[in-house]
Amino acid sequence: MLDRNALARGLAEAYMDGAVSLPYALLRSYRALKLTDTECMIVIQLLAFRQLEQNEFPTMEQLQQRLGASQTAVGQAMQKLVKHGFVGIDEVYDPATGVQSERYNLTGLFRKIAALLAAEELPLRGGAADLGAEGPDDTASLRKPLRPASDEAAPTNLLTVFEQEFGRPLTPMECETITGWLDSDGYAEELVLFALKESVFAGKLHFRYIDRILLEWSRNRVGSVEDARAHVQKFRSR
């Protein structure tokens, strides 16, 4: 039989545990922004960690525990959020203590939500029935991927290879570094993979060394794996 006193105590503790201030526009817009339920829940958890626990940079393990998802699923979801500008990572320096830390920044997400609202691309509150009445073709654009599947698969596969070599899930900052190599620096995925293999061969498996390899190749106009092999052979034969 249900213990009503125990239930009352449980409810009281649940209410006293605190509440998270969640923008309603996020719940209305995340589908229009092509975010999955997992990606939206990650954003909600980031807000919860910040507001209730004063933790502005929860670990991937903490997020995984909250979501009950695999490390790969959480890592890939976070990588997409960072890559497409929904979530940023700021480096913060405290001059009083001399400590440098990181924190998640959701400004990009809210700017995208604001753009939808300003363009009146979100349905009015309670407008779900109106959308449904217009037929499936009118909402098909909301179900289209942000990029073609082939473009999305490349960085995801690259992350998986890195995680296998490092023997652990990548941090959000490491995911952002890989994304920067591909998008900002313009390195081919195959070239990044070859640089990873070279770092393993040299026994220096860390991101700074891989970045130095890519920078060295860029300075020597190495644009393909074949060029990189020739450059490496030339360097080793000295």
PDB file of C-alpha atoms in Angstrom:
ATOM      1  CA  MET A   1       0.000   0.000   0.000  1.00  0.00           C
ATOM      2  CA  LEU A   2       1.265   3.463  -0.857  1.00  0.00           C
ATOM      3  CA  ASP A   3       2.769   5.348   2.068  1.00  0.00           C
ATOM      4  CA  ARG A   4       1.249   8.795   1.685  1.00  0.00           C
ATOM      5  CA  ASN A   5       3.643  10.355   4.194  1.00  0.00           C
ATOM      6  CA  ALA A   6       6.640   9.024   2.276  1.00  0.00           C
ATOM      7  CA  LEU A   7       5.107  10.271  -0.954  1.00  0.00           C
ATOM      8  CA  ALA A   8       4.559  13.719   0.544  1.00  0.00           C
ATOM      9  CA  ARG A   9       8.150  13.869   1.770  1.00  0.00           C
ATOM     10  CA  GLY A  10       9.386  12.811  -1.659  1.00  0.00           C
ATOM     11  CA  LEU A  11       7.334  15.480  -3.391  1.00  0.00           C
ATOM     12  CA  ALA A  12       8.528  18.111  -0.954  1.00  0.00           C
ATOM     13  CA  GLU A  13      12.160  17.178  -1.536  1.00  0.00           C
ATOM     14  CA  ALA A  14      11.593  17.237  -5.303  1.00  0.00           C
ATOM     15  CA  TYR A  15      10.187  20.762  -5.159  1.00  0.00           C
ATOM     16  CA  MET A  16      12.957  21.942  -2.835  1.00  0.00           C
ATOM     17  CA  ASP A  17      15.615  20.504  -5.147  1.00  0.00           C
ATOM     18  CA  GLY A  18      15.185  23.582  -7.314  1.00  0.00           C
ATOM     19  CA  ALA A  19      13.778  24.485 -10.700  1.00  0.00           C
ATOM     20  CA  VAL A  20      15.435  25.342 -13.992  1.00  0.00           C
ATOM     21  CA  SER A  21      14.447  28.431 -15.928  1.00  0.00           C
ATOM     22  CA  LEU A  22      13.901  27.118 -19.444  1.00  0.00           C
ATOM     23  CA  PRO A  23      13.044  29.383 -22.399  1.00  0.00           C
ATOM     24  CA  TYR A  24       9.782  28.229 -23.900  1.00  0.00           C
ATOM     25  CA  ALA A  25      11.077  29.342 -27.316  1.00  0.00           C
ATOM     26  CA  LEU A  26      13.665  26.558 -27.107  1.00  0.00           C
ATOM     27  CA  LEU A  27      10.962  23.908 -26.851  1.00  0.00           C
ATOM     28  CA  ARG A  28       9.036  25.517 -29.689  1.00  0.00           C
ATOM     29  CA  SER A  29      11.984  25.913 -32.014  1.00  0.00           C
ATOM     30  CA  TYR A  30      14.394  23.037 -31.568  1.00  0.00           C
ATOM     31  CA  ARG A  31      12.728  20.954 -34.263  1.00  0.00           C
ATOM     32  CA  ALA A  32      12.821  23.880 -36.690  1.00  0.00           C
ATOM     33  CA  LEU A  33      16.531  24.191 -35.885  1.00  0.00           C
ATOM     34  CA  LYS A  34      17.004  20.527 -36.900  1.00  0.00           C
ATOM     35  CA  LEU A  35      17.983  19.508 -33.363  1.00  0.00           C
ATOM     36  CA  THR A  36      17.220  16.007 -32.165  1.00  0.00           C
ATOM     37  CA  ASP A  37      15.646  15.226 -28.805  1.00  0.00           C
ATOM     38  CA  THR A  38      19.069  14.200 -27.481  1.00  0.00           C
ATOM     39  CA  GLU A  39      20.697  17.448 -28.621  1.00  0.00           C
ATOM     40  CA  CYS A  40      17.900  19.515 -27.093  1.00  0.00           C
ATOM     41  CA  MET A  41      18.188  17.578 -23.839  1.00  0.00           C
ATOM     42  CA  ILE A  42      21.926  18.281 -23.750  1.00  0.00           C
ATOM     43  CA  VAL A  43      21.144  22.001 -23.971  1.00  0.00           C
ATOM     44  CA  ILE A  44      18.603  21.669 -21.155  1.00  0.00           C
ATOM     45  CA  GLN A  45      21.149  19.826 -19.015  1.00  0.00           C
ATOM     46  CA  LEU A  46      23.750  22.533 -19.671  1.00  0.00           C
ATOM     47  CA  LEU A  47      21.237  25.105 -18.420  1.00  0.00           C
ATOM     48  CA  ALA A  48      20.485  22.952 -15.361  1.00  0.00           C
ATOM     49  CA  PHE A  49      24.152  22.480 -14.480  1.00  0.00           C
ATOM     50  CA  ARG A  50      24.757  26.214 -14.784  1.00  0.00           C
ATOM     51  CA  GLN A  51      21.706  27.421 -12.850  1.00  0.00           C
ATOM     52  CA  LEU A  52      21.495  24.878 -10.027  1.00  0.00           C
ATOM     53  CA  GLU A  53      25.041  23.574  -9.610  1.00  0.00           C
ATOM     54  CA  GLN A  54      27.092  26.574 -10.806  1.00  0.00           C
ATOM     55  CA  ASN A  55      28.876  24.169 -13.133  1.00  0.00           C
ATOM     56  CA  GLU A  56      29.466  25.882 -16.461  1.00  0.00           C
ATOM     57  CA  PHE A  57      31.498  23.068 -18.010  1.00  0.00           C
ATOM     58  CA  PRO A  58      30.081  19.634 -17.078  1.00  0.00           C
ATOM     59  CA  THR A  59      32.117  16.677 -18.278  1.00  0.00           C
ATOM     60  CA  MET A  60      30.982  14.298 -20.979  1.00  0.00           C
ATOM     61  CA  GLU A  61      30.643  11.617 -18.292  1.00  0.00           C
ATOM     62  CA  GLN A  62      28.269  13.832 -16.304  1.00  0.00           C
ATOM     63  CA  LEU A  63      26.148  14.515 -19.377  1.00  0.00           C
ATOM     64  CA  GLN A  64      26.164  10.842 -20.287  1.00  0.00           C
ATOM     65  CA  GLN A  65      24.960   9.918 -16.807  1.00  0.00           C
ATOM     66  CA  ARG A  66      22.133  12.459 -16.943  1.00  0.00           C
ATOM     67  CA  LEU A  67      20.970  11.410 -20.400  1.00  0.00           C
ATOM     68  CA  GLY A  68      21.457   7.679 -19.958  1.00  0.00           C
ATOM     69  CA  ALA A  69      23.034   7.554 -23.423  1.00  0.00           C
ATOM     70  CA  SER A  70      26.266   6.061 -24.687  1.00  0.00           C
ATOM     71  CA  GLN A  71      29.501   8.040 -24.741  1.00  0.00           C
ATOM     72  CA  THR A  72      29.495   7.938 -28.532  1.00  0.00           C
ATOM     73  CA  ALA A  73      25.926   9.263 -28.795  1.00  0.00           C
ATOM     74  CA  VAL A  74      26.571  12.121 -26.379  1.00  0.00           C
ATOM     75  CA  GLY A  75      29.923  12.947 -27.983  1.00  0.00           C
ATOM     76  CA  GLN A  76      28.493  13.050 -31.482  1.00  0.00           C
ATOM     77  CA  ALA A  77      25.529  15.163 -30.364  1.00  0.00           C
ATOM     78  CA  MET A  78      27.810  17.642 -28.620  1.00  0.00           C
ATOM     79  CA  GLN A  79      30.125  17.741 -31.638  1.00  0.00           C
ATOM     80  CA  LYS A  80      27.187  18.689 -33.869  1.00  0.00           C
ATOM     81  CA  LEU A  81      26.053  21.409 -31.455  1.00  0.00           C
ATOM     82  CA  VAL A  82      29.536  22.906 -31.426  1.00  0.00           C
ATOM     83  CA  LYS A  83      30.142  22.506 -35.165  1.00  0.00           C
ATOM     84  CA  HIS A  84      26.925  24.266 -36.195  1.00  0.00           C
ATOM     85  CA  GLY A  85      27.322  27.116 -33.723  1.00  0.00           C
ATOM     86  CA  PHE A  86      24.594  26.216 -31.245  1.00  0.00           C
ATOM     87  CA  VAL A  87      27.091  25.783 -28.419  1.00  0.00           C
ATOM     88  CA  GLY A  88      30.424  27.551 -28.025  1.00  0.00           C
ATOM     89  CA  ILE A  89      33.324  26.923 -25.670  1.00  0.00           C
ATOM     90  CA  ASP A  90      34.902  29.945 -24.000  1.00  0.00           C
ATOM     91  CA  GLU A  91      38.227  30.038 -22.215  1.00  0.00           C
ATOM     92  CA  VAL A  92      37.989  32.013 -18.984  1.00  0.00           C
ATOM     93  CA  TYR A  93      40.948  33.375 -17.041  1.00  0.00           C
ATOM     94  CA  ASP A  94      40.628  34.383 -13.398  1.00  0.00           C
ATOM     95  CA  PRO A  95      43.312  37.023 -12.697  1.00  0.00           C
ATOM     96  CA  ALA A  96      42.810  36.653  -8.944  1.00  0.00           C
ATOM     97  CA  THR A  97      43.709  32.952  -8.854  1.00  0.00           C
ATOM     98  CA  GLY A  98      45.572  32.625 -12.140  1.00  0.00           C
ATOM     99  CA  VAL A  99      43.339  29.686 -13.035  1.00  0.00           C
ATOM    100  CA  GLN A 100      42.210  29.194 -16.627  1.00  0.00           C
ATOM    101  CA  SER A 101      39.007  27.263 -17.200  1.00  0.00           C
ATOM    102  CA  GLU A 102      36.401  26.580 -19.853  1.00  0.00           C
ATOM    103  CA  ARG A 103      32.675  27.146 -20.023  1.00  0.00           C
ATOM    104  CA  TYR A 104      29.872  26.436 -22.455  1.00  0.00           C
ATOM    105  CA  ASN A 105      28.309  29.399 -24.233  1.00  0.00           C
ATOM    106  CA  LEU A 106      24.739  29.143 -25.568  1.00  0.00           C
ATOM    107  CA  THR A 107      24.666  32.556 -27.235  1.00  0.00           C
ATOM    108  CA  GLY A 108      24.738  31.002 -30.712  1.00  0.00           C
ATOM    109  CA  LEU A 109      21.664  28.890 -29.961  1.00  0.00           C
ATOM    110  CA  PHE A 110      19.615  31.808 -28.707  1.00  0.00           C
ATOM    111  CA  ARG A 111      20.639  33.958 -31.653  1.00  0.00           C
ATOM    112  CA  LYS A 112      19.337  31.273 -33.996  1.00  0.00           C
ATOM    113  CA  ILE A 113      16.085  31.092 -32.023  1.00  0.00           C
ATOM    114  CA  ALA A 114      15.794  34.887 -32.130  1.00  0.00           C
ATOM    115  CA  ALA A 115      16.307  34.829 -35.905  1.00  0.00           C
ATOM    116  CA  LEU A 116      13.424  32.351 -36.295  1.00  0.00           C
ATOM    117  CA  LEU A 117      11.183  34.505 -34.138  1.00  0.00           C
ATOM    118  CA  ALA A 118      12.139  37.690 -35.983  1.00  0.00           C
ATOM    119  CA  ALA A 119      11.439  36.047 -39.337  1.00  0.00           C
ATOM    120  CA  GLU A 120       8.142  34.690 -37.981  1.00  0.00           C
ATOM    121  CA  GLU A 121       9.168  31.193 -39.026  1.00  0.00           C
ATOM    122  CA  LEU A 122       7.883  29.636 -35.811  1.00  0.00           C
ATOM    123  CA  PRO A 123       4.223  28.653 -35.443  1.00  0.00           C
ATOM    124  CA  LEU A 124       2.119  30.660 -33.048  1.00  0.00           C
ATOM    125  CA  ARG A 125       1.551  29.139 -29.641  1.00  0.00           C
ATOM    126  CA  GLY A 126      -0.949  26.355 -29.939  1.00  0.00           C
ATOM    127  CA  GLY A 127      -0.445  26.303 -33.709  1.00  0.00           C
ATOM    128  CA  ALA A 128       0.447  22.629 -33.991  1.00  0.00           C
ATOM    129  CA  ALA A 129      -3.035  21.764 -35.225  1.00  0.00           C
ATOM    130  CA  ASP A 130      -2.787  24.397 -37.925  1.00  0.00           C
ATOM    131  CA  LEU A 131       0.482  22.919 -39.129  1.00  0.00           C
ATOM    132  CA  GLY A 132      -0.995  19.462 -39.231  1.00  0.00           C
ATOM    133  CA  ALA A 133      -3.989  20.686 -41.213  1.00  0.00           C
ATOM    134  CA  GLU A 134      -1.744  21.958 -43.971  1.00  0.00           C
ATOM    135  CA  GLY A 135      -0.535  18.477 -44.792  1.00  0.00           C
ATOM    136  CA  PRO A 136       2.786  16.657 -44.548  1.00  0.00           C
ATOM    137  CA  ASP A 137       4.390  18.495 -47.476  1.00  0.00           C
ATOM    138  CA  ASP A 138       4.331  21.796 -45.596  1.00  0.00           C
ATOM    139  CA  THR A 139       6.468  20.429 -42.736  1.00  0.00           C
ATOM    140  CA  ALA A 140       8.818  18.364 -44.875  1.00  0.00           C
ATOM    141  CA  SER A 141      11.449  21.104 -44.772  1.00  0.00           C
ATOM    142  CA  LEU A 142      11.684  20.738 -40.993  1.00  0.00           C
ATOM    143  CA  ARG A 143      12.650  17.098 -41.387  1.00  0.00           C
ATOM    144  CA  LYS A 144      15.423  17.656 -43.895  1.00  0.00           C
ATOM    145  CA  PRO A 145      18.982  17.270 -42.531  1.00  0.00           C
ATOM    146  CA  LEU A 146      21.018  20.411 -42.111  1.00  0.00           C
ATOM    147  CA  ARG A 147      23.573  18.932 -44.464  1.00  0.00           C
ATOM    148  CA  PRO A 148      23.591  15.943 -46.832  1.00  0.00           C
ATOM    149  CA  ALA A 149      24.150  12.651 -45.050  1.00  0.00           C
ATOM    150  CA  SER A 150      27.503  12.152 -46.766  1.00  0.00           C
ATOM    151  CA  ASP A 151      28.809  15.463 -45.387  1.00  0.00           C
ATOM    152  CA  GLU A 152      27.688  14.646 -41.843  1.00  0.00           C
ATOM    153  CA  ALA A 153      29.183  11.145 -41.883  1.00  0.00           C
ATOM    154  CA  ALA A 154      32.750  12.304 -42.496  1.00  0.00           C
ATOM    155  CA  PRO A 155      33.408  14.201 -39.244  1.00  0.00           C
ATOM    156  CA  THR A 156      31.495  11.583 -37.222  1.00  0.00           C
ATOM    157  CA  ASN A 157      33.670   8.772 -38.627  1.00  0.00           C
ATOM    158  CA  LEU A 158      36.753  10.881 -38.006  1.00  0.00           C
ATOM    159  CA  LEU A 159      35.772  11.382 -34.374  1.00  0.00           C
ATOM    160  CA  THR A 160      35.288   7.641 -33.971  1.00  0.00           C
ATOM    161  CA  VAL A 161      38.788   6.918 -35.291  1.00  0.00           C
ATOM    162  CA  PHE A 162      40.288   9.504 -32.923  1.00  0.00           C
ATOM    163  CA  GLU A 163      38.415   8.013 -29.976  1.00  0.00           C
ATOM    164  CA  GLN A 164      39.663   4.543 -30.877  1.00  0.00           C
ATOM    165  CA  GLU A 165      43.272   5.727 -31.051  1.00  0.00           C
ATOM    166  CA  PHE A 166      43.054   7.766 -27.837  1.00  0.00           C
ATOM    167  CA  GLY A 167      41.135   4.991 -26.074  1.00  0.00           C
ATOM    168  CA  ARG A 168      38.592   7.406 -24.612  1.00  0.00           C
ATOM    169  CA  PRO A 169      35.775   9.785 -25.605  1.00  0.00           C
ATOM    170  CA  LEU A 170      36.959  13.114 -26.955  1.00  0.00           C
ATOM    171  CA  THR A 171      36.321  16.284 -24.984  1.00  0.00           C
ATOM    172  CA  PRO A 172      34.176  19.034 -26.551  1.00  0.00           C
ATOM    173  CA  MET A 173      37.302  21.156 -27.014  1.00  0.00           C
ATOM    174  CA  GLU A 174      39.011  18.315 -28.892  1.00  0.00           C
ATOM    175  CA  CYS A 175      35.917  17.891 -31.088  1.00  0.00           C
ATOM    176  CA  GLU A 176      36.021  21.615 -31.800  1.00  0.00           C
ATOM    177  CA  THR A 177      39.706  21.334 -32.730  1.00  0.00           C
ATOM    178  CA  ILE A 178      38.985  18.592 -35.273  1.00  0.00           C
ATOM    179  CA  THR A 179      36.089  20.597 -36.691  1.00  0.00           C
ATOM    180  CA  GLY A 180      38.409  23.595 -37.015  1.00  0.00           C
ATOM    181  CA  TRP A 181      40.959  21.533 -38.952  1.00  0.00           C
ATOM    182  CA  LEU A 182      38.257  20.546 -41.436  1.00  0.00           C
ATOM    183  CA  ASP A 183      36.159  23.705 -41.704  1.00  0.00           C
ATOM    184  CA  SER A 184      38.424  26.628 -40.802  1.00  0.00           C
ATOM    185  CA  ASP A 185      41.831  25.347 -41.905  1.00  0.00           C
ATOM    186  CA  GLY A 186      40.494  23.374 -44.852  1.00  0.00           C
ATOM    187  CA  TYR A 187      42.471  20.180 -44.256  1.00  0.00           C
ATOM    188  CA  ALA A 188      41.101  17.096 -45.983  1.00  0.00           C
ATOM    189  CA  GLU A 189      39.770  14.395 -43.700  1.00  0.00           C
ATOM    190  CA  GLU A 190      42.245  11.871 -45.134  1.00  0.00           C
ATOM    191  CA  LEU A 191      45.109  14.242 -44.338  1.00  0.00           C
ATOM    192  CA  VAL A 192      43.955  14.628 -40.722  1.00  0.00           C
ATOM    193  CA  LEU A 193      43.748  10.844 -40.402  1.00  0.00           C
ATOM    194  CA  PHE A 194      47.266  10.494 -41.784  1.00  0.00           C
ATOM    195  CA  ALA A 195      48.548  13.084 -39.324  1.00  0.00           C
ATOM    196  CA  LEU A 196      46.913  11.072 -36.541  1.00  0.00           C
ATOM    197  CA  LYS A 197      48.713   7.938 -37.736  1.00  0.00           C
ATOM    198  CA  GLU A 198      52.018   9.818 -37.837  1.00  0.00           C
ATOM    199  CA  SER A 199      51.540  10.966 -34.243  1.00  0.00           C
ATOM    200  CA  VAL A 200      50.877   7.360 -33.207  1.00  0.00           C
ATOM    201  CA  PHE A 201      53.988   6.228 -35.094  1.00  0.00           C
ATOM    202  CA  ALA A 202      56.066   8.902 -33.355  1.00  0.00           C
ATOM    203  CA  GLY A 203      54.667   7.983 -29.945  1.00  0.00           C
ATOM    204  CA  LYS A 204      53.351  11.516 -29.437  1.00  0.00           C
ATOM    205  CA  LEU A 205      49.594  11.022 -29.387  1.00  0.00           C
ATOM    206  CA  HIS A 206      48.271  14.442 -28.450  1.00  0.00           C
ATOM    207  CA  PHE A 207      46.438  17.187 -30.275  1.00  0.00           C
ATOM    208  CA  ARG A 208      49.199  19.783 -30.186  1.00  0.00           C
ATOM    209  CA  TYR A 209      51.577  17.425 -31.975  1.00  0.00           C
ATOM    210  CA  ILE A 210      48.964  16.581 -34.619  1.00  0.00           C
ATOM    211  CA  ASP A 211      48.315  20.273 -35.110  1.00  0.00           C
ATOM    212  CA  ARG A 212      52.060  20.902 -35.590  1.00  0.00           C
ATOM    213  CA  ILE A 213      52.174  18.134 -38.195  1.00  0.00           C
ATOM    214  CA  LEU A 214      49.299  19.670 -40.145  1.00  0.00           C
ATOM    215  CA  LEU A 215      50.825  23.134 -39.894  1.00  0.00           C
ATOM    216  CA  GLU A 216      54.184  21.839 -41.154  1.00  0.00           C
ATOM    217  CA  TRP A 217      52.494  20.163 -44.110  1.00  0.00           C
ATOM    218  CA  SER A 218      50.534  23.316 -44.876  1.00  0.00           C
ATOM    219  CA  ARG A 219      53.730  25.383 -44.941  1.00  0.00           C
ATOM    220  CA  ASN A 220      55.238  22.900 -47.383  1.00  0.00           C
ATOM    221  CA  ARG A 221      52.101  22.869 -49.568  1.00  0.00           C
ATOM    222  CA  VAL A 222      51.228  19.288 -48.742  1.00  0.00           C
ATOM    223  CA  GLY A 223      47.643  18.876 -49.913  1.00  0.00           C
ATOM    224  CA  SER A 224      47.104  15.135 -50.153  1.00  0.00           C
ATOM    225  CA  VAL A 225      48.032  11.909 -48.418  1.00  0.00           C
ATOM    226  CA  GLU A 226      50.405  11.093 -51.282  1.00  0.00           C
ATOM    227  CA  ASP A 227      52.173  14.445 -50.789  1.00  0.00           C
ATOM    228  CA  ALA A 228      52.314  13.811 -47.039  1.00  0.00           C
ATOM    229  CA  ARG A 229      53.875  10.373 -47.521  1.00  0.00           C
ATOM    230  CA  ALA A 230      56.515  11.827 -49.814  1.00  0.00           C
ATOM    231  CA  HIS A 231      57.224  14.635 -47.345  1.00  0.00           C
ATOM    232  CA  VAL A 232      57.520  12.177 -44.436  1.00  0.00           C
ATOM    233  CA  GLN A 233      59.844   9.882 -46.388  1.00  0.00           C
ATOM    234  CA  LYS A 234      61.997  12.834 -47.369  1.00  0.00           C
ATOM    235  CA  PHE A 235      62.168  13.998 -43.743  1.00  0.00           C
ATOM    236  CA  ARG A 236      63.058  10.519 -42.418  1.00  0.00           C
ATOM    237  CA  SER A 237      65.780   9.975 -45.035  1.00  0.00           C
ATOM    238  CA  ARG A 238      67.736  13.009 -43.855  1.00  0.00           C
TER     239      ARG A 238
END
